[in-house]
Short mmCIF file of C-alpha atoms and ligand atoms in Angstrom, two decimals:
data_model
loop_
_atom_site.label_atom_id
_atom_site.label_comp_id
_atom_site.label_asym_id
_atom_site.label_seq_id
_atom_site.Cartn_x
_atom_site.Cartn_y
_atom_site.Cartn_z
CA MET K 1 -17.03 -8.40 0.91
CA ARG K 2 -17.59 -11.51 -1.19
CA GLY K 3 -20.90 -10.05 -2.38
CA ASP K 4 -19.07 -7.10 -3.94
CA LEU K 5 -17.19 -9.32 -6.39
CA SER K 6 -18.51 -10.17 -9.84
CA SER K 7 -16.25 -13.22 -9.87
CA VAL K 8 -13.59 -14.95 -7.82
CA LEU K 9 -10.41 -15.55 -9.83
CA PHE K 10 -8.49 -17.45 -7.16
CA THR K 11 -9.50 -18.81 -3.77
CA GLU K 12 -7.36 -18.57 -0.67
CA GLN K 13 -6.40 -22.25 -1.10
CA GLU K 14 -5.31 -21.76 -4.71
CA ILE K 15 -3.20 -18.74 -3.82
CA GLN K 16 -1.60 -20.46 -0.84
CA ALA K 17 -0.75 -23.56 -2.91
CA ARG K 18 0.94 -21.40 -5.55
CA VAL K 19 2.78 -19.35 -2.93
CA ARG K 20 4.24 -22.57 -1.47
CA GLU K 21 5.53 -23.53 -4.93
CA LEU K 22 7.16 -20.12 -5.39
CA ALA K 23 8.73 -20.29 -1.92
CA ALA K 24 10.21 -23.72 -2.70
CA ARG K 25 11.81 -22.33 -5.87
CA ILE K 26 13.16 -19.33 -3.96
CA ASP K 27 14.57 -21.70 -1.30
CA GLN K 28 16.42 -23.60 -4.00
CA ASP K 29 17.68 -20.58 -5.93
CA TYR K 30 18.95 -18.76 -2.82
CA ALA K 31 20.08 -21.81 -0.83
CA ASP K 32 23.67 -20.59 -0.66
CA LYS K 33 22.90 -16.86 -0.66
CA SER K 34 21.49 -14.43 1.86
CA VAL K 35 18.33 -13.00 0.31
CA LEU K 36 16.86 -9.58 1.10
CA LEU K 37 13.12 -9.46 0.42
CA VAL K 38 11.94 -5.94 -0.42
CA GLY K 39 8.16 -5.59 -0.15
CA ILE K 40 6.34 -2.78 -1.90
CA LEU K 41 3.80 -1.19 0.42
CA ASN K 42 0.91 -1.46 0.83
CA GLY K 43 -0.28 -4.08 -1.64
CA ALA K 44 2.51 -6.62 -1.14
CA VAL K 45 2.00 -7.15 2.59
CA MET K 46 0.03 -10.38 2.15
CA MET K 47 2.37 -11.77 -0.50
CA MET K 48 5.42 -10.87 1.61
CA ALA K 49 3.96 -12.43 4.75
CA ASP K 50 2.95 -15.65 3.00
CA VAL K 51 5.99 -16.16 0.74
CA SER K 52 8.46 -15.45 3.55
CA ARG K 53 6.71 -17.82 5.96
CA ALA K 54 6.57 -20.57 3.35
CA MET K 55 10.35 -20.24 2.84
CA ARG K 56 12.67 -22.53 4.78
CA ILE K 57 15.88 -20.55 4.29
CA HIS K 58 16.91 -17.40 6.14
CA CYS K 59 15.81 -14.08 4.73
CA GLU K 60 15.78 -10.44 5.71
CA MET K 61 12.89 -8.11 4.95
CA ASP K 62 12.63 -4.45 4.17
CA TRP K 63 9.94 -2.23 2.69
CA MET K 64 9.52 0.59 0.21
CA ALA K 65 6.47 2.71 -0.45
CA ILE K 66 6.04 4.29 -3.86
CA SER K 67 3.27 6.15 -5.62
CA SER K 68 2.64 4.07 -8.70
CA TYR K 69 -0.30 5.93 -10.17
CA GLY K 70 -0.08 9.70 -10.63
CA SER K 71 -3.27 11.68 -10.65
CA GLY K 72 -4.88 9.58 -13.39
CA VAL K 73 -5.90 5.95 -13.44
CA ALA K 74 -3.22 4.73 -15.83
CA SER K 75 0.34 3.98 -14.78
CA SER K 76 2.67 6.71 -16.00
CA GLY K 77 5.99 5.14 -15.09
CA VAL K 78 6.77 8.30 -13.17
CA VAL K 79 7.29 6.92 -9.71
CA ARG K 80 7.85 8.74 -6.48
CA ILE K 81 9.54 7.04 -3.53
CA LEU K 82 7.41 7.82 -0.47
CA LYS K 83 9.39 5.57 1.88
CA ASP K 84 12.82 4.19 1.13
CA MET K 85 14.42 1.04 2.54
CA ASN K 86 16.27 1.07 5.85
CA THR K 87 18.82 -1.47 4.64
CA SER K 88 21.69 -0.94 2.17
CA VAL K 89 21.40 -3.15 -0.92
CA VAL K 90 25.11 -2.96 -1.82
CA ASP K 91 26.29 -6.52 -2.65
CA ARG K 92 22.96 -7.95 -1.47
CA HIS K 93 20.76 -10.45 -3.33
CA VAL K 94 17.56 -8.43 -3.61
CA LEU K 95 14.18 -10.00 -4.31
CA ILE K 96 11.45 -7.41 -4.84
CA VAL K 97 8.05 -8.63 -3.65
CA GLU K 98 5.15 -6.93 -5.43
CA ASP K 99 1.39 -7.47 -5.51
CA ILE K 100 0.52 -7.06 -9.17
CA VAL K 101 2.24 -6.07 -12.40
CA ASP K 102 -0.04 -4.16 -14.76
CA THR K 103 2.05 -2.25 -17.32
CA GLY K 104 5.27 -3.06 -15.47
CA LEU K 105 6.34 0.59 -15.54
CA THR K 106 6.39 0.92 -11.77
CA LEU K 107 8.64 -2.09 -11.34
CA SER K 108 10.86 -1.16 -14.23
CA TYR K 109 11.55 2.19 -12.56
CA LEU K 110 12.16 0.50 -9.23
CA VAL K 111 14.55 -2.08 -10.66
CA GLU K 112 16.59 0.67 -12.34
CA ASN K 113 16.64 2.66 -9.13
CA LEU K 114 17.79 -0.29 -7.01
CA ARG K 115 20.27 -1.46 -9.65
CA SER K 116 22.04 1.91 -9.44
CA ARG K 117 22.73 1.12 -5.76
CA ASN K 118 24.92 -1.88 -6.75
CA PRO K 119 23.16 -4.96 -5.39
CA ALA K 120 24.73 -8.39 -6.10
CA SER K 121 21.53 -9.41 -7.91
CA ILE K 122 17.96 -8.25 -8.30
CA GLU K 123 14.88 -10.32 -9.14
CA ILE K 124 11.11 -9.92 -8.91
CA CYS K 125 8.42 -11.98 -7.20
CA ALA K 126 4.83 -10.88 -7.92
CA GLY K 127 1.44 -12.29 -7.08
CA PHE K 128 -0.34 -11.43 -10.31
CA ARG K 129 0.44 -10.18 -13.80
CA LYS K 130 -1.84 -8.60 -16.38
CA PRO K 131 -1.57 -9.14 -20.16
CA GLU K 132 -0.18 -5.67 -20.79
CA ALA K 133 2.92 -6.48 -18.73
CA VAL K 134 3.48 -9.60 -20.80
CA ALA K 135 3.14 -7.62 -24.05
CA ALA K 136 5.20 -4.60 -23.00
CA ARG K 137 8.01 -6.66 -21.42
CA HIS K 138 9.26 -3.78 -19.30
CA VAL K 139 10.28 -6.23 -16.59
CA GLU K 140 10.82 -9.93 -16.17
CA VAL K 141 9.01 -11.51 -13.24
CA LYS K 142 11.06 -14.52 -12.17
CA TYR K 143 8.62 -15.76 -9.51
CA LEU K 144 5.03 -15.21 -10.65
CA GLY K 145 1.87 -16.34 -8.90
CA PHE K 146 -0.69 -16.11 -11.69
CA ASP K 147 -1.36 -14.46 -15.03
CA ILE K 148 -4.77 -12.77 -14.91
CA PRO K 149 -7.08 -10.82 -17.29
CA SER K 150 -6.82 -7.04 -17.45
CA ASP K 151 -9.87 -6.43 -15.19
CA PHE K 152 -9.52 -4.38 -12.01
CA VAL K 153 -9.03 -6.88 -9.20
CA VAL K 154 -9.12 -6.66 -5.41
CA GLY K 155 -8.13 -8.89 -2.51
CA TYR K 156 -4.93 -10.48 -1.28
CA GLY K 157 -3.48 -7.06 -0.49
CA LEU K 158 -5.00 -5.21 -3.44
CA ASP K 159 -7.48 -2.46 -2.63
CA TYR K 160 -10.24 -0.37 -4.05
CA ALA K 161 -10.48 2.99 -2.19
CA GLY K 162 -8.45 1.50 0.64
CA ARG K 163 -10.73 -1.51 1.13
CA TYR K 164 -10.74 -5.23 0.24
CA ARG K 165 -7.04 -5.80 1.02
CA ASN K 166 -8.04 -8.35 3.65
CA LEU K 167 -9.98 -10.57 1.24
CA THR K 168 -8.06 -13.84 1.32
CA GLY K 169 -8.75 -14.64 -2.35
CA LEU K 170 -8.56 -12.50 -5.49
CA GLY K 171 -11.62 -11.32 -7.38
CA ILE K 172 -13.00 -8.88 -9.92
CA LEU K 173 -14.83 -6.00 -8.27
CA ASP K 174 -18.49 -5.72 -9.30
CA PRO K 175 -19.04 -2.39 -11.15
CA LYS K 176 -22.07 -1.75 -8.89
CA VAL K 177 -19.56 -0.95 -6.14
CA TYR K 178 -18.21 2.14 -7.90
CA SER K 179 -21.31 3.23 -9.82
P1 5GP G 1 2.05 -0.81 -13.26
O1 5GP G 1 3.11 0.23 -13.13
O2 5GP G 1 2.60 -2.20 -13.38
O3 5GP G 1 1.12 -0.49 -14.39
O4 5GP G 1 1.13 -0.69 -11.96
C1 5GP G 1 1.29 -1.51 -10.85
C2 5GP G 1 0.51 -1.00 -9.66
O5 5GP G 1 -0.80 -0.57 -10.05
C3 5GP G 1 0.29 -2.10 -8.63
O6 5GP G 1 1.33 -2.13 -7.68
C4 5GP G 1 -1.05 -1.71 -8.02
O7 5GP G 1 -0.84 -0.81 -6.96
C5 5GP G 1 -1.78 -0.99 -9.13
N1 5GP G 1 -2.72 -1.89 -9.84
C6 5GP G 1 -2.61 -2.34 -11.11
N2 5GP G 1 -3.65 -3.13 -11.43
C7 5GP G 1 -4.45 -3.17 -10.33
C8 5GP G 1 -5.70 -3.85 -10.04
O8 5GP G 1 -6.29 -4.58 -10.84
N3 5GP G 1 -6.19 -3.68 -8.79
C9 5GP G 1 -5.58 -2.90 -7.85
N4 5GP G 1 -6.17 -2.81 -6.65
N5 5GP G 1 -4.42 -2.24 -8.09
C10 5GP G 1 -3.85 -2.39 -9.32
#
């Protein structure tokens, strides 16, 4: 897989070190609260597994699956819930765990949707964020792994055509792979 990348943005060690820092902040912020981690399938599986295991406080986990991209390649902000949570979020401290924020439209929809269900609080933890999300400010990511360039990236849960999710680092896919 490594040979299919034009560059490695972050190694496994760099990601794991950052994840431990985020988990320590989450531990502090939710020390006296019961936090419900909501992972967004499929991309956030690695982030969810690593952040939750680096945490030292209790947490519960649930999952949602949404279709973030419509038929095109650009995010439309029109999001369909393919799988909803099994847990009620009423009066719960919800922490959404997402892989990457590109435009932020997907998360902004999701936050509005979950907010209408009356949680006690709702925050976002994401592995990576692209410049467009910073510019558009659709959502605020409280716990962010890394800011990255706007290139199409794979690894650490992120796929191209269903592959590369199991790369332990994050890299830019070489155009030769899709040409
Ligand atoms: P947004 O609504 O923030 O524009 O889109 C977020 C979603 O688009 C992510 O959850 C992810 O599924 C997908 N996405 C955005 N950028 C990338 C990328 O560079 N690589 C991959 N594999 N997926 C991406």
